[in-house]
Amino acid sequence: MIRRLFSSLVIVFMFACGQPPERNCKDFKTGSFSFKANINGEEKETVFRRTEKMEIDEFEGKIDSSSIRWINDCEYILKNLNPKNKAEERPIHIKILTTSDSSYTFEYNIVGENKKFKGTAEKIED
């Protein structure tokens, strides 16, 4: 009886766990991307191009660049190269959580702060 119960529980746990989320982060280390966020009730879009060591962002007609330091294939630190104030001097930690064929979901936070935000970036054809 106990053996049968144990076997049933193992099968239930196997199906409950399912497949882990897909994470092909290497596919998104470089390229052009679009990220949309709701800011003060208005949808805003940032377009950025990323190489192995640099990211160039365009937001509301302004272009900014940041250096990239990869921690592993799915995590990196962005540091603004031309900060205009103290807030822009603080690096941002980005972690890719899941990937699909043309997008990735990520979480990000200012290094040293616990509050994290989530977003999805869509790959743009060059």
N, CA, C and O atoms as a printed pandas DataFrame, in Angstrom:
     atom_number atom_name residue_name chain_id  residue_number  x_coord  y_coord  z_coord
0              1         N          MET        A               1    0.815   -1.196    0.000
1              2        CA          MET        A               1    0.000    0.000    0.000
2              3         C          MET        A               1    0.866    1.270    0.000
3              4         O          MET        A               1    0.616    2.196   -0.772
4              5         N          ILE        A               2    1.885    1.305    0.872
5              6        CA          ILE        A               2    2.759    2.472    0.954
6              7         C          ILE        A               2    3.564    2.612   -0.339
7              8         O          ILE        A               2    3.779    3.724   -0.821
8              9         N          ARG        A               3    4.003    1.496   -0.891
9             10        CA          ARG        A               3    4.764    1.531   -2.138
10            11         C          ARG        A               3    3.910    2.122   -3.269
11            12         O          ARG        A               3    4.405    2.913   -4.072
12            13         N          ARG        A               4    2.661    1.747   -3.330
13            14        CA          ARG        A               4    1.746    2.253   -4.354
14            15         C          ARG        A               4    1.513    3.760   -4.175
15            16         O          ARG        A               4    1.502    4.507   -5.153
16            17         N          LEU        A               5    1.328    4.200   -2.934
17            18        CA          LEU        A               5    1.129    5.615   -2.646
18            19         C          LEU        A               5    2.375    6.420   -3.036
19            20         O          LEU        A               5    2.267    7.485   -3.643
20            21         N          PHE        A               6    3.547    5.907   -2.687
21            22        CA          PHE        A               6    4.794    6.581   -3.024
22            23         C          PHE        A               6    4.954    6.698   -4.535
23            24         O          PHE        A               6    5.315    7.763   -5.036
24            25         N          SER        A               7    4.692    5.620   -5.264
25            26        CA          SER        A               7    4.789    5.639   -6.732
26            27         C          SER        A               7    3.834    6.661   -7.327
27            28         O          SER        A               7    4.193    7.362   -8.273
28            29         N          SER        A               8    2.632    6.756   -6.793
29            30        CA          SER        A               8    1.647    7.733   -7.281
30            31         C          SER        A               8    2.131    9.153   -7.038
31            32         O          SER        A               8    1.997   10.011   -7.911
32            33         N          LEU        A               9    2.688    9.410   -5.869
33            34        CA          LEU        A               9    3.194   10.741   -5.556
34            35         C          LEU        A               9    4.351   11.135   -6.479
35            36         O          LEU        A               9    4.425   12.285   -6.912
36            37         N          VAL        A              10    5.240   10.209   -6.780
37            38        CA          VAL        A              10    6.365   10.492   -7.674
38            39         C          VAL        A              10    5.847   10.891   -9.053
39            40         O          VAL        A              10    6.346   11.847   -9.648
40            41         N          ILE        A              11    4.858   10.176   -9.563
41            42        CA          ILE        A              11    4.290   10.487  -10.880
42            43         C          ILE        A              11    3.620   11.853  -10.862
43            44         O          ILE        A              11    3.774   12.621  -11.812
44            45         N          VAL        A              12    2.882   12.173   -9.808
45            46        CA          VAL        A              12    2.225   13.479   -9.695
46            47         C          VAL        A              12    3.265   14.593   -9.679
47            48         O          VAL        A              12    3.079   15.602  -10.360
48            49         N          PHE        A              13    4.340   14.446   -8.935
49            50        CA          PHE        A              13    5.383   15.465   -8.873
50            51         C          PHE        A              13    6.074   15.651  -10.218
51            52         O          PHE        A              13    6.426   16.772  -10.583
52            53         N          MET        A              14    6.268   14.563  -10.955
53            54        CA          MET        A              14    6.915   14.669  -12.267
54            55         C          MET        A              14    6.071   15.513  -13.220
55            56         O          MET        A              14    6.610   16.343  -13.952
56            57         N          PHE        A              15    4.763   15.311  -13.215
57            58        CA          PHE        A              15    3.899   16.079  -14.103
58            59         C          PHE        A              15    3.693   17.504  -13.602
59            60         O          PHE        A              15    3.537   18.424  -14.406
60            61         N          ALA        A              16    3.689   17.696  -12.303
61            62        CA          ALA        A              16    3.478   19.033  -11.734
62            63         C          ALA        A              16    4.666   19.944  -12.019
63            64         O          ALA        A              16    4.488   21.144  -12.226
64            65         N          CYS        A              17    5.849   19.400  -12.030
65            66        CA          CYS        A              17    7.045   20.207  -12.244
66            67         C          CYS        A              17    7.151   20.685  -13.688
67            68         O          CYS        A              17    7.553   21.823  -13.930
68            69         N          GLY        A              18    6.804   19.852  -14.634
69            70        CA          GLY        A              18    6.828   20.242  -16.044
70            71         C          GLY        A              18    8.223   20.577  -16.521
71            72         O          GLY        A              18    9.215   20.283  -15.854
72            73         N          GLN        A              19    8.281   21.197  -17.684
73            74        CA          GLN        A              19    9.541   21.595  -18.290
74            75         C          GLN        A              19   10.007   22.932  -17.709
75            76         O          GLN        A              19    9.189   23.816  -17.453
76            77         N          PRO        A              20   11.304   23.078  -17.502
77            78        CA          PRO        A              20   11.798   24.387  -17.057
78            79         C          PRO        A              20   11.648   25.385  -18.204
79            80         O          PRO        A              20   11.595   24.982  -19.366
80            81         N          PRO        A              21   11.580   26.689  -17.894
81            82        CA          PRO        A              21   11.448   27.685  -18.956
82            83         C          PRO        A              21   12.670   27.668  -19.871
83            84         O          PRO        A              21   13.786   27.385  -19.434
84            85         N          GLU        A              22   12.441   27.974  -21.139
85            86        CA          GLU        A              22   13.517   28.007  -22.124
86            87         C          GLU        A              22   14.415   29.207  -21.855
87            88         O          GLU        A              22   13.932   30.317  -21.628
88            89         N          ARG        A              23   15.736   28.975  -21.884
89            90        CA          ARG        A              23   16.693   30.064  -21.677
90            91         C          ARG        A              23   17.874   29.896  -22.613
91            92         O          ARG        A              23   18.901   29.333  -22.233
92            93         N          ASN        A              24   17.728   30.385  -23.838
93            94        CA          ASN        A              24   18.821   30.387  -24.805
94            95         C          ASN        A              24   19.398   31.796  -24.852
95            96         O          ASN        A              24   19.264   32.506  -25.848
96            97         N          CYS        A              25   20.031   32.178  -23.775
97            98        CA          CYS        A              25   20.506   33.557  -23.614
98            99         C          CYS        A              25   21.547   33.954  -24.649
99           100         O          CYS        A              25   21.608   35.121  -25.036
100          101         N          LYS        A              26   22.358   33.025  -25.102
101          102        CA          LYS        A              26   23.404   33.350  -26.084
102          103         C          LYS        A              26   22.800   33.941  -27.354
103          104         O          LYS        A              26   23.444   34.740  -28.033
104          105         N          ASP        A              27   21.561   33.552  -27.681
105          106        CA          ASP        A              27   20.898   34.079  -28.875
106          107         C          ASP        A              27   20.597   35.574  -28.757
107          108         O          ASP        A              27   20.300   36.224  -29.759
108          109         N          PHE        A              28   20.671   36.123  -27.541
109          110        CA          PHE        A              28   20.292   37.516  -27.307
110          111         C          PHE        A              28   21.439   38.373  -26.761
111          112         O          PHE        A              28   21.214   39.488  -26.289
112          113         N          LYS        A              29   22.653   37.856  -26.825
113          114        CA          LYS        A              29   23.798   38.636  -26.328
114          115         C          LYS        A              29   24.087   39.840  -27.212
115          116         O          LYS        A              29   24.557   40.871  -26.731
116          117         N          THR        A              30   23.810   39.710  -28.494
117          118        CA          THR        A              30   24.047   40.810  -29.424
118          119         C          THR        A              30   22.835   40.977  -30.321
119          120         O          THR        A              30   22.043   40.050  -30.490
120          121         N          GLY        A              31   22.695   42.168  -30.896
121          122        CA          GLY        A              31   21.602   42.423  -31.826
122          123         C          GLY        A              31   20.879   43.712  -31.499
123          124         O          GLY        A              31   21.303   44.479  -30.635
124          125         N          SER        A              32   19.768   43.940  -32.210
125          126        CA          SER        A              32   18.924   45.120  -31.991
126          127         C          SER        A              32   17.621   44.674  -31.348
127          128         O          SER        A              32   17.058   43.638  -31.702
128          129         N          PHE        A              33   17.145   45.486  -30.382
129          130        CA          PHE        A              33   15.987   45.105  -29.595
130          131         C          PHE        A              33   15.075   46.308  -29.342
131          132         O          PHE        A              33   15.484   47.463  -29.466
132          133         N          SER        A              34   13.836   46.001  -28.986
133          134        CA          SER        A              34   12.852   47.011  -28.622
134          135         C          SER        A              34   12.251   46.621  -27.281
135          136         O          SER        A              34   11.919   45.457  -27.053
136          137         N          PHE        A              35   12.113   47.605  -26.396
137          138        CA          PHE        A              35   11.542   47.381  -25.069
138          139         C          PHE        A              35   10.490   48.449  -24.821
139          140         O          PHE        A              35   10.780   49.641  -24.923
140          141         N          LYS        A              36    9.270   48.032  -24.495
141          142        CA          LYS        A              36    8.191   48.978  -24.210
142          143         C          LYS        A              36    7.859   48.933  -22.730
143          144         O          LYS        A              36    7.791   47.865  -22.121
144          145         N          ALA        A              37    7.652   50.125  -22.162
145          146        CA          ALA        A              37    7.319   50.234  -20.741
146          147         C          ALA        A              37    6.229   51.277  -20.568
147          148         O          ALA        A              37    6.124   52.225  -21.346
148          149         N          ASN        A              38    5.426   51.087  -19.543
149          150        CA          ASN        A              38    4.383   52.046  -19.210
150          151         C          ASN        A              38    4.958   53.030  -18.194
151          152         O          ASN        A              38    5.268   52.656  -17.063
152          153         N          ILE        A              39    5.098   54.286  -18.603
153          154        CA          ILE        A              39    5.665   55.327  -17.737
154          155         C          ILE        A              39    4.611   56.407  -17.552
155          156         O          ILE        A              39    4.201   57.064  -18.510
156          157         N          ASN        A              40    4.178   56.583  -16.309
157          158        CA          ASN        A              40    3.132   57.566  -15.985
158          159         C          ASN        A              40    1.891   57.399  -16.859
159          160         O          ASN        A              40    1.316   58.380  -17.332
160          161         N          GLY        A              41    1.486   56.149  -17.066
161          162        CA          GLY        A              41    0.279   55.865  -17.829
162          163         C          GLY        A              41    0.432   55.937  -19.331
163          164         O          GLY        A              41   -0.551   55.788  -20.057
164          165         N          GLU        A              42    1.640   56.162  -19.814
165          166        CA          GLU        A              42    1.880   56.272  -21.253
166          167         C          GLU        A              42    2.908   55.220  -21.675
167          168         O          GLU        A              42    3.937   55.048  -21.022
168          169         N          GLU        A              43    2.618   54.519  -22.774
169          170        CA          GLU        A              43    3.557   53.513  -23.262
170          171         C          GLU        A              43    4.722   54.193  -23.977
171          172         O          GLU        A              43    4.529   54.985  -24.900
172          173         N          LYS        A              44    5.927   53.869  -23.534
173          174        CA          LYS        A              44    7.153   54.437  -24.105
174          175         C          LYS        A              44    7.999   53.289  -24.644
175          176         O          LYS        A              44    7.977   52.179  -24.111
176          177         N          GLU        A              45    8.748   53.575  -25.711
177          178        CA          GLU        A              45    9.578   52.545  -26.322
178          179         C          GLU        A              45   11.042   52.969  -26.316
179          180         O          GLU        A              45   11.383   54.113  -26.618
180          181         N          THR        A              46   11.890   52.019  -25.965
181          182        CA          THR        A              46   13.336   52.185  -26.058
182          183         C          THR        A              46   13.820   51.193  -27.105
183          184         O          THR        A              46   13.446   50.020  -27.072
184          185         N          VAL        A              47   14.640   51.653  -28.025
185          186        CA          VAL        A              47   15.270   50.781  -29.013
186          187         C          VAL        A              47   16.754   50.755  -28.682
187          188         O          VAL        A              47   17.361   51.803  -28.460
188          189         N          PHE        A              48   17.337   49.569  -28.649
189          190        CA          PHE        A              48   18.763   49.491  -28.326
190          191         C          PHE        A              48   19.469   48.442  -29.158
191          192         O          PHE        A              48   18.888   47.438  -29.571
192          193         N          ARG        A              49   20.759   48.714  -29.390
193          194        CA          ARG        A              49   21.634   47.792  -30.108
194          195         C          ARG        A              49   22.725   47.374  -29.144
195          196         O          ARG        A              49   23.360   48.202  -28.492
196          197         N          ARG        A              50   22.928   46.057  -29.070
197          198        CA          ARG        A              50   23.900   45.524  -28.109
198          199         C          ARG        A              50   24.969   44.712  -28.827
199          200         O          ARG        A              50   24.676   43.864  -29.669
200          201         N          THR        A              51   26.226   45.000  -28.465
201          202        CA          THR        A              51   27.361   44.171  -28.870
202          203         C          THR        A              51   27.824   43.447  -27.615
203          204         O          THR        A              51   27.211   43.588  -26.556
204          205         N          GLU        A              52   28.881   42.686  -27.720
205          206        CA          GLU        A              52   29.390   41.965  -26.545
206          207         C          GLU        A              52   29.775   42.911  -25.400
207          208         O          GLU        A              52   29.654   42.546  -24.231
208          209         N          LYS        A              53   30.239   44.129  -25.733
209          210        CA          LYS        A              53   30.782   45.013  -24.701
210          211         C          LYS        A              53   30.075   46.354  -24.559
211          212         O          LYS        A              53   30.426   47.151  -23.689
212          213         N          MET        A              54   29.073   46.611  -25.411
213          214        CA          MET        A              54   28.449   47.930  -25.386
214          215         C          MET        A              54   26.977   47.848  -25.763
215          216         O          MET        A              54   26.558   46.986  -26.536
216          217         N          GLU        A              55   26.200   48.776  -25.192
217          218        CA          GLU        A              55   24.790   48.897  -25.544
218          219         C          GLU        A              55   24.495   50.360  -25.842
219          220         O          GLU        A              55   24.848   51.239  -25.056
220          221         N          ILE        A              56   23.847   50.625  -26.980
221          222        CA          ILE        A              56   23.472   51.981  -27.371
222          223         C          ILE        A              56   21.951   52.046  -27.384
223          224         O          ILE        A              56   21.293   51.312  -28.122
224          225         N          ASP        A              57   21.396   52.941  -26.551
225          226        CA          ASP        A              57   19.944   53.074  -26.391
226          227         C          ASP        A              57   19.457   54.354  -27.048
227          228         O          ASP        A              57   20.149   55.373  -27.056
228          229         N          GLU        A              58   18.249   54.280  -27.598
229          230        CA          GLU        A              58   17.580   55.475  -28.088
230          231         C          GLU        A              58   16.206   55.541  -27.423
231          232         O          GLU        A              58   15.385   54.636  -27.568
232          233         N          PHE        A              59   15.974   56.642  -26.683
233          234        CA          PHE        A              59   14.719   56.838  -25.959
234          235         C          PHE        A              59   14.302   58.298  -26.130
235          236         O          PHE        A              59   15.042   59.214  -25.771
236          237         N          GLU        A              60   13.129   58.494  -26.673
237          238        CA          GLU        A              60   12.571   59.830  -26.922
238          239         C          GLU        A              60   13.560   60.741  -27.650
239          240         O          GLU        A              60   13.734   61.904  -27.286
240          241         N          GLY        A              61   14.201   60.196  -28.677
241          242        CA          GLY        A              61   15.116   60.983  -29.496
242          243         C          GLY        A              61   16.495   61.186  -28.904
243          244         O          GLY        A              61   17.342   61.817  -29.536
244          245         N          LYS        A              62   16.746   60.674  -27.716
245          246        CA          LYS        A              62   18.061   60.825  -27.079
246          247         C          LYS        A              62   18.816   59.501  -27.153
247          248         O          LYS        A              62   18.246   58.433  -26.928
248          249         N          ILE        A              63   20.089   59.589  -27.467
249          250        CA          ILE        A              63   20.925   58.396  -27.579
250          251         C          ILE        A              63   21.896   58.369  -26.405
251          252         O          ILE        A              63   22.495   59.384  -26.049
252          253         N          ASP        A              64   22.036   57.194  -25.818
253          254        CA          ASP        A              64   22.936   57.020  -24.685
254          255         C          ASP        A              64   23.678   55.706  -24.868
255          256         O          ASP        A              64   23.166   54.793  -25.516
256          257         N          SER        A              65   24.876   55.597  -24.308
257          258        CA          SER        A              65   25.632   54.358  -24.397
258          259         C          SER        A              65   26.087   53.888  -23.025
259          260         O          SER        A              65   26.351   54.675  -22.116
260          261         N          SER        A              66   26.166   52.563  -22.921
261          262        CA          SER        A              66   26.574   51.927  -21.672
262          263         C          SER        A              66   27.548   50.807  -21.976
263          264         O          SER        A              66   27.477   50.166  -23.025
264          265         N          SER        A              67   28.461   50.583  -21.039
265          266        CA          SER        A              67   29.350   49.427  -21.157
266          267         C          SER        A              67   28.621   48.218  -20.581
267          268         O          SER        A              67   27.745   48.352  -19.727
268          269         N          ILE        A              68   28.997   47.045  -21.061
269          270        CA          ILE        A              68   28.401   45.795  -20.587
270          271         C          ILE        A              68   29.502   44.934  -19.992
271          272         O          ILE        A              68   30.571   44.762  -20.579
272          273         N          ARG        A              69   29.219   44.403  -18.825
273          274        CA          ARG        A              69   30.095   43.384  -18.223
274          275         C          ARG        A              69   29.237   42.151  -17.986
275          276         O          ARG        A              69   28.364   42.150  -17.118
276          277         N          TRP        A              70   29.491   41.098  -18.765
277          278        CA          TRP        A              70   28.715   39.864  -18.640
278          279         C          TRP        A              70   29.174   39.098  -17.410
279          280         O          TRP        A              70   30.369   38.874  -17.218
280          281         N          ILE        A              71   28.221   38.699  -16.582
281          282        CA          ILE        A              71   28.495   37.883  -15.395
282          283         C          ILE        A              71   28.481   36.411  -15.806
283          284         O          ILE        A              71   29.344   35.633  -15.401
284          285         N          ASN        A              72   27.499   36.050  -16.606
285          286        CA          ASN        A              72   27.385   34.728  -17.223
286          287         C          ASN        A              72   26.552   34.910  -18.489
287          288         O          ASN        A              72   26.264   36.046  -18.865
288          289         N          ASP        A              73   26.161   33.833  -19.153
289          290        CA          ASP        A              73   25.438   33.966  -20.418
290          291         C          ASP        A              73   24.086   34.660  -20.276
291          292         O          ASP        A              73   23.557   35.173  -21.262
292          293         N          CYS        A              74   23.517   34.688  -19.076
293          294        CA          CYS        A              74   22.172   35.244  -18.883
294          295         C          CYS        A              74   22.124   36.486  -17.993
295          296         O          CYS        A              74   21.040   37.019  -17.754
296          297         N          GLU        A              75   23.263   36.958  -17.498
297          298        CA          GLU        A              75   23.268   38.128  -16.610
298          299         C          GLU        A              75   24.399   39.080  -16.982
299          300         O          GLU        A              75   25.503   38.666  -17.335
300          301         N          TYR        A              76   24.084   40.375  -16.890
301          302        CA          TYR        A              76   25.111   41.376  -17.168
302          303         C          TYR        A              76   24.844   42.658  -16.390
303          304         O          TYR        A              76   23.748   42.890  -15.881
304          305         N          ILE        A              77   25.881   43.475  -16.317
305          306        CA          ILE        A              77   25.818   44.765  -15.644
306          307         C          ILE        A              77   25.989   45.854  -16.696
307          308         O          ILE        A              77   26.930   45.823  -17.489
308          309         N          LEU        A              78   25.059   46.828  -16.694
309          310        CA          LEU        A              78   25.139   47.991  -17.582
310          311         C          LEU        A              78   25.653   49.178  -16.788
311          312         O          LEU        A              78   25.161   49.460  -15.695
312          313         N          LYS        A              79   26.637   49.870  -17.330
313          314        CA          LYS        A              79   27.150   51.079  -16.680
314          315         C          LYS        A              79   27.144   52.206  -17.708
315          316         O          LYS        A              79   27.802   52.118  -18.744
316          317         N          ASN        A              80   26.398   53.262  -17.412
317          318        CA          ASN        A              80   26.262   54.405  -18.309
318          319         C          ASN        A              80   27.628   55.054  -18.526
319          320         O          ASN        A              80   28.337   55.357  -17.567
320          321         N          LEU        A              81   27.992   55.267  -19.793
321          322        CA          LEU        A              81   29.305   55.853  -20.103
322          323         C          LEU        A              81   29.333   57.367  -19.964
323          324         O          LEU        A              81   30.400   57.943  -19.747
324          325         N          ASN        A              82   28.174   58.028  -20.084
325          326        CA          ASN        A              82   28.106   59.488  -19.994
326          327         C          ASN        A              82   26.986   59.922  -19.055
327          328         O          ASN        A              82   26.025   60.554  -19.493
328          329         N          PRO        A              83   27.098   59.590  -17.766
329          330        CA          PRO        A              83   26.017   59.947  -16.838
330          331         C          PRO        A              83   25.875   61.465  -16.696
331          332         O          PRO        A              83   26.857   62.204  -16.638
332          333         N          LYS        A              84   24.622   61.893  -16.642
333          334        CA          LYS        A              84   24.348   63.327  -16.512
334          335         C          LYS        A              84   23.989   63.724  -15.080
335          336         O          LYS        A              84   23.884   64.910  -14.766
336          337         N          ASN        A              85   23.800   62.720  -14.210
337          338        CA          ASN        A              85   23.503   62.983  -12.803
338          339         C          ASN        A              85   23.897   61.754  -11.978
339          340         O          ASN        A              85   24.325   60.741  -12.532
340          341         N          LYS        A              86   23.751   61.849  -10.667
341          342        CA          LYS        A              86   24.141   60.766   -9.755
342          343         C          LYS        A              86   23.355   59.492  -10.023
343          344         O          LYS        A              86   23.910   58.395   -9.961
344          345         N          ALA        A              87   22.064   59.629  -10.320
345          346        CA          ALA        A              87   21.217   58.456  -10.559
346          347         C          ALA        A              87   21.711   57.652  -11.760
347          348         O          ALA        A              87   21.667   56.422  -11.742
348          349         N          GLU        A              88   22.179   58.335  -12.799
349          350        CA          GLU        A              88   22.661   57.658  -14.001
350          351         C          GLU        A              88   24.031   57.016  -13.800
351          352         O          GLU        A              88   24.463   56.214  -14.629
352          353         N          GLU        A              89   24.713   57.354  -12.721
353          354        CA          GLU        A              89   26.026   56.765  -12.432
354          355         C          GLU        A              89   25.897   55.347  -11.884
355          356         O          GLU        A              89   26.849   54.569  -11.944
356          357         N          ARG        A              90   24.733   55.012  -11.353
357          358        CA          ARG        A              90   24.548   53.711  -10.714
358          359         C          ARG        A              90   24.350   52.618  -11.761
359          360         O          ARG        A              90   23.505   52.761  -12.645
360          361         N          PRO        A              91   25.116   51.525  -11.675
361          362        CA          PRO        A              91   24.985   50.439  -12.643
362          363         C          PRO        A              91   23.674   49.675  -12.465
363          364         O          PRO        A              91   23.072   49.688  -11.391
364          365         N          ILE        A              92   23.247   49.015  -13.533
365          366        CA          ILE        A              92   22.004   48.244  -13.534
366          367         C          ILE        A              92   22.334   46.780  -13.803
367          368         O          ILE        A              92   23.072   46.457  -14.733
368          369         N          HIS        A              93   21.776   45.904  -12.976
369          370        CA          HIS        A              93   21.941   44.458  -13.128
370          371         C          HIS        A              93   20.754   43.929  -13.931
371          372         O          HIS        A              93   19.605   44.198  -13.583
372          373         N          ILE        A              94   21.022   43.179  -15.000
373          374        CA          ILE        A              94   19.966   42.614  -15.835
374          375         C          ILE        A              94   20.144   41.099  -15.886
375          376         O          ILE        A              94   21.243   40.589  -16.102
376          377         N          LYS        A              95   19.029   40.397  -15.680
377          378        CA          LYS        A              95   19.040   38.932  -15.715
378          379         C          LYS        A              95   17.948   38.458  -16.666
379          380         O          LYS        A              95   16.774   38.779  -16.481
380          381         N          ILE        A              96   18.340   37.693  -17.685
381          382        CA          ILE        A              96   17.383   37.116  -18.620
382          383         C          ILE        A              96   16.744   35.912  -17.947
383          384         O          ILE        A              96   17.440   34.990  -17.519
384          385         N          LEU        A              97   15.406   35.920  -17.853
385          386        CA          LEU        A              97   14.681   34.853  -17.166
386          387         C          LEU        A              97   14.217   33.757  -18.118
387          388         O          LEU        A              97   14.382   32.571  -17.833
388          389         N          THR        A              98   13.635   34.155  -19.252
389          390        CA          THR        A              98   13.146   33.196  -20.245
390          391         C          THR        A              98   13.396   33.772  -21.634
391          392         O          THR        A              98   13.534   34.982  -21.810
392          393         N          THR        A              99   13.450   32.876  -22.615
393          394        CA          THR        A              99   13.620   33.309  -23.994
394          395         C          THR        A              99   12.616   32.594  -24.884
395          396         O          THR        A              99   12.103   31.530  -24.537
396          397         N          SER        A             100   12.345   33.192  -26.033
397          398        CA          SER        A             100   11.562   32.546  -27.088
398          399         C          SER        A             100   12.361   32.728  -28.375
399          400         O          SER        A             100   13.533   33.098  -28.321
400          401         N          ASP        A             101   11.759   32.479  -29.512
401          402        CA          ASP        A             101   12.483   32.648  -30.775
402          403         C          ASP        A             101   12.874   34.100  -31.022
403          404         O          ASP        A             101   13.947   34.372  -31.560
404          405         N          SER        A             102   11.996   35.044  -30.626
405          406        CA          SER        A             102   12.231   36.441  -31.004
406          407         C          SER        A             102   12.213   37.420  -29.829
407          408         O          SER        A             102   12.270   38.631  -30.045
408          409         N          SER        A             103   12.134   36.925  -28.598
409          410        CA          SER        A             103   12.095   37.837  -27.452
410          411         C          SER        A             103   12.666   37.171  -26.205
411          412         O          SER        A             103   12.883   35.960  -26.157
412          413         N          TYR        A             104   12.898   38.010  -25.204
413          414        CA          TYR        A             104   13.302   37.480  -23.901
414          415         C          TYR        A             104   12.653   38.312  -22.797
415          416         O          TYR        A             104   12.434   39.515  -22.940
416          417         N          THR        A             105   12.358   37.637  -21.707
417          418        CA          THR        A             105   11.833   38.295  -20.516
418          419         C          THR        A             105   12.987   38.433  -19.535
419          420         O          THR        A             105   13.777   37.507  -19.350
420          421         N          PHE        A             106   13.074   39.603  -18.908
421          422        CA          PHE        A             106   14.200   39.862  -18.021
422          423         C          PHE        A             106   13.725   40.600  -16.778
423          424         O          PHE        A             106   12.641   41.184  -16.753
424          425         N          GLU        A             107   14.566   40.559  -15.750
425          426        CA          GLU        A             107   14.342   41.397  -14.577
426          427         C          GLU        A             107   15.572   42.275  -14.429
427          428         O          GLU        A             107   16.680   41.899  -14.812
428          429         N          TYR        A             108   15.346   43.463  -13.860
429          430        CA          TYR        A             108   16.460   44.393  -13.709
430          431         C          TYR        A             108   16.288   45.199  -12.433
431          432         O          TYR        A             108   15.180   45.410  -11.940
432          433         N          ASN        A             109   17.418   45.638  -11.923
433          434        CA          ASN        A             109   17.423   46.491  -10.734
434          435         C          ASN        A             109   18.716   47.279  -10.684
435          436         O          ASN        A             109   19.717   46.907  -11.297
436          437         N          ILE        A             110   18.674   48.369   -9.946
437          438        CA          ILE        A             110   19.890   49.138   -9.705
438          439         C          ILE        A             110   20.747   48.319   -8.742
439          440         O          ILE        A             110   20.249   47.825   -7.731
440          441         N          VAL        A             111   22.017   48.177   -9.054
441          442        CA          VAL        A             111   22.913   47.391   -8.211
442          443         C          VAL        A             111   22.869   47.940   -6.787
443          444         O          VAL        A             111   23.012   49.143   -6.570
444          445         N          GLY        A             112   22.670   47.045   -5.824
445          446        CA          GLY        A             112   22.616   47.432   -4.419
446          447         C          GLY        A             112   21.206   47.663   -3.901
447          448         O          GLY        A             112   21.008   47.820   -2.696
448          449         N          GLU        A             113   20.221   47.688   -4.798
449          450        CA          GLU        A             113   18.833   47.861   -4.374
450          451         C          GLU        A             113   18.070   46.561   -4.574
451          452         O          GLU        A             113   18.351   45.804   -5.503
452          453         N          ASN        A             114   17.102   46.305   -3.696
453          454        CA          ASN        A             114   16.351   45.058   -3.756
454          455         C          ASN        A             114   15.166   45.098   -4.714
455          456         O          ASN        A             114   14.759   44.056   -5.227
456          457         N          LYS        A             115   14.602   46.280   -4.966
457          458        CA          LYS        A             115   13.421   46.387   -5.813
458          459         C          LYS        A             115   13.775   46.036   -7.255
459          460         O          LYS        A             115   14.657   46.639   -7.866
460          461         N          LYS        A             116   13.043   45.019   -7.790
461          462        CA          LYS        A             116   13.306   44.563   -9.148
462          463         C          LYS        A             116   12.099   44.838  -10.034
463          464         O          LYS        A             116   10.957   44.875   -9.578
464          465         N          PHE        A             117   12.388   45.025  -11.294
465          466        CA          PHE        A             117   11.360   45.270  -12.297
466          467         C          PHE        A             117   11.493   44.209  -13.378
467          468         O          PHE        A             117   12.560   43.617  -13.548
468          469         N          LYS        A             118   10.411   43.969  -14.108
469          470        CA          LYS        A             118   10.435   42.990  -15.202
470          471         C          LYS        A             118   10.067   43.656  -16.504
471          472         O          LYS        A             118    9.363   44.665  -16.535
472          473         N          GLY        A             119   10.560   43.068  -17.581
473          474        CA          GLY        A             119   10.238   43.573  -18.909
474          475         C          GLY        A             119   10.455   42.486  -19.944
475          476         O          GLY        A             119   10.990   41.417  -19.651
476          477         N          THR        A             120   10.029   42.783  -21.156
477          478        CA          THR        A             120   10.245   41.879  -22.287
478          479         C          THR        A             120   10.840   42.683  -23.431
479          480         O          THR        A             120   10.344   43.757  -23.773
480          481         N          ALA        A             121   11.893   42.164  -24.011
481          482        CA          ALA        A             121   12.548   42.810  -25.152
482          483         C          ALA        A             121   12.294   41.951  -26.396
483          484         O          ALA        A             121   12.410   40.726  -26.360
484          485         N          GLU        A             122   11.950   42.617  -27.475
485          486        CA          GLU        A             122   11.700   41.956  -28.756
486          487         C          GLU        A             122   12.912   42.176  -29.653
487          488         O          GLU        A             122   13.431   43.289  -29.741
488          489         N          LYS        A             123   13.360   41.121  -30.313
489          490        CA          LYS        A             123   14.479   41.249  -31.251
490          491         C          LYS        A             123   13.985   41.907  -32.524
491          492         O          LYS        A             123   12.917   41.568  -33.034
492          493         N          ILE        A             124   14.769   42.856  -33.042
493          494        CA          ILE        A             124   14.443   43.581  -34.271
494          495         C          ILE        A             124   15.401   43.100  -35.348
495          496         O          ILE        A             124   16.597   42.949  -35.101
496          497         N          GLU        A             125   14.886   42.866  -36.517
497          498        CA          GLU        A             125   15.750   42.485  -37.638
498          499         C          GLU        A             125   16.589   43.674  -38.062
499          500         O          GLU        A             125   16.064   44.774  -38.231
500          501         N          ASP        A             126   17.875   43.470  -38.234
501          502        CA          ASP        A             126   18.790   44.545  -38.665
502          503         C          ASP        A             126   18.668   44.821  -40.138
503          504         O          ASP        A             126   19.362   45.692  -40.663
